[in-house]
Amino acid sequence: MIFKLVGDGRPYPDHGLTHREWAQIPPRQVRLDSLVTTKAMLDLHSLLAADSTFYGDLFPHVVQWQGELYLEDGLHRALRAALQQRSILHARVLELPD
């Protein structure tokens, strides 16, 4: 099993963070099997593109809410890590109050 759960949508409240504000959060290690995805589908072109990690933030965005870790952005990076037999991912984690 790669992820804890494959979800479809964001159950947590809108945080309203901009890309610049996400960049202020230092990355930390997160286990792939502790993540709940917020997307059930992935475009293979994004996963297999040579420059898929060139644009945007280098680190995936994770929202911690009500004891769960939701992978908001960076599903293709998380899957690449899994395909490389890695169980840990460096991600920016935003902790929302319950």
Short mmCIF file of C-alpha atoms in Angstrom, two decimals:
data_model
loop_
_atom_site.label_atom_id
_atom_site.label_comp_id
_atom_site.label_asym_id
_atom_site.label_seq_id
_atom_site.Cartn_x
_atom_site.Cartn_y
_atom_site.Cartn_z
CA MET A 1 0.00 0.00 0.00
CA ILE A 2 1.40 3.39 -0.98
CA PHE A 3 -1.02 5.80 0.74
CA LYS A 4 -3.17 5.51 3.84
CA LEU A 5 -6.27 6.31 1.78
CA VAL A 6 -7.10 7.57 -1.71
CA GLY A 7 -9.53 10.41 -1.22
CA ASP A 8 -11.33 12.60 -3.71
CA GLY A 9 -11.60 16.20 -2.56
CA ARG A 10 -10.46 18.34 0.32
CA PRO A 11 -12.44 17.67 3.51
CA TYR A 12 -10.63 20.38 5.47
CA PRO A 13 -11.56 24.09 5.46
CA ASP A 14 -10.03 26.38 2.83
CA HIS A 15 -6.74 27.72 4.16
CA GLY A 16 -6.24 30.40 1.47
CA LEU A 17 -2.43 30.10 1.40
CA THR A 18 -0.63 31.49 -1.62
CA HIS A 19 2.41 29.83 -3.24
CA ARG A 20 4.60 32.43 -1.52
CA GLU A 21 3.10 31.58 1.89
CA TRP A 22 3.58 27.83 1.29
CA ALA A 23 7.23 28.55 0.53
CA GLN A 24 7.63 29.96 4.08
CA ILE A 25 6.85 26.55 5.62
CA PRO A 26 10.02 24.46 6.05
CA PRO A 27 9.83 20.96 4.59
CA ARG A 28 9.81 17.94 6.87
CA GLN A 29 9.75 14.19 6.39
CA VAL A 30 6.37 12.51 5.95
CA ARG A 31 5.69 8.80 5.50
CA LEU A 32 3.82 8.01 2.28
CA ASP A 33 1.62 5.49 4.08
CA SER A 34 0.37 8.23 6.44
CA LEU A 35 -0.99 10.39 3.60
CA VAL A 36 -4.57 10.68 2.39
CA THR A 37 -4.72 11.93 -1.19
CA THR A 38 -7.16 14.67 -2.24
CA LYS A 39 -7.13 13.53 -5.87
CA ALA A 40 -8.30 10.13 -7.04
CA MET A 41 -6.96 10.57 -10.58
CA LEU A 42 -3.54 11.48 -11.95
CA ASP A 43 -2.56 12.50 -15.44
CA LEU A 44 0.21 10.14 -16.59
CA HIS A 45 1.67 12.93 -18.73
CA SER A 46 2.34 14.85 -15.49
CA LEU A 47 3.85 11.81 -13.78
CA LEU A 48 6.14 10.83 -16.64
CA ALA A 49 7.13 14.28 -17.90
CA ALA A 50 10.83 15.01 -17.59
CA ASP A 51 10.11 18.54 -16.31
CA SER A 52 7.20 17.65 -14.00
CA THR A 53 9.13 18.85 -10.94
CA PHE A 54 10.63 21.87 -12.70
CA TYR A 55 7.59 24.14 -12.35
CA GLY A 56 6.02 25.01 -9.03
CA ASP A 57 7.23 24.12 -5.56
CA LEU A 58 9.92 21.48 -5.20
CA PHE A 59 8.11 20.03 -2.17
CA PRO A 60 4.57 18.61 -2.04
CA HIS A 61 1.98 20.42 0.06
CA VAL A 62 0.34 18.52 2.92
CA VAL A 63 -2.44 19.77 5.19
CA GLN A 64 -2.68 18.31 8.69
CA TRP A 65 -6.26 18.48 9.95
CA GLN A 66 -8.12 16.46 12.59
CA GLY A 67 -5.22 14.05 12.98
CA GLU A 68 -4.94 13.24 9.25
CA LEU A 69 -2.32 14.27 6.70
CA TYR A 70 -3.88 15.28 3.37
CA LEU A 71 -1.70 15.44 0.27
CA GLU A 72 -3.05 18.62 -1.33
CA ASP A 73 -0.46 19.14 -4.04
CA GLY A 74 2.37 16.96 -5.34
CA LEU A 75 0.70 13.62 -6.03
CA HIS A 76 3.04 13.02 -8.96
CA ARG A 77 6.07 13.62 -6.72
CA ALA A 78 4.73 11.21 -4.10
CA LEU A 79 4.14 8.51 -6.72
CA ARG A 80 7.62 9.01 -8.15
CA ALA A 81 9.04 8.50 -4.64
CA ALA A 82 7.01 5.30 -4.28
CA LEU A 83 8.18 4.03 -7.67
CA GLN A 84 11.76 4.60 -6.48
CA GLN A 85 11.04 2.38 -3.44
CA ARG A 86 11.13 5.31 -1.01
CA SER A 87 8.67 5.33 1.89
CA ILE A 88 9.39 8.89 3.05
CA LEU A 89 8.80 12.17 1.28
CA HIS A 90 9.94 15.68 2.16
CA ALA A 91 6.88 17.95 2.16
CA ARG A 92 5.67 21.28 3.46
CA VAL A 93 3.05 20.59 6.15
CA LEU A 94 0.44 23.16 7.09
CA GLU A 95 -1.20 22.42 10.44
CA LEU A 96 -4.82 23.60 10.54
CA PRO A 97 -6.64 23.90 13.86
CA ASP A 98 -9.30 21.23 14.43
#
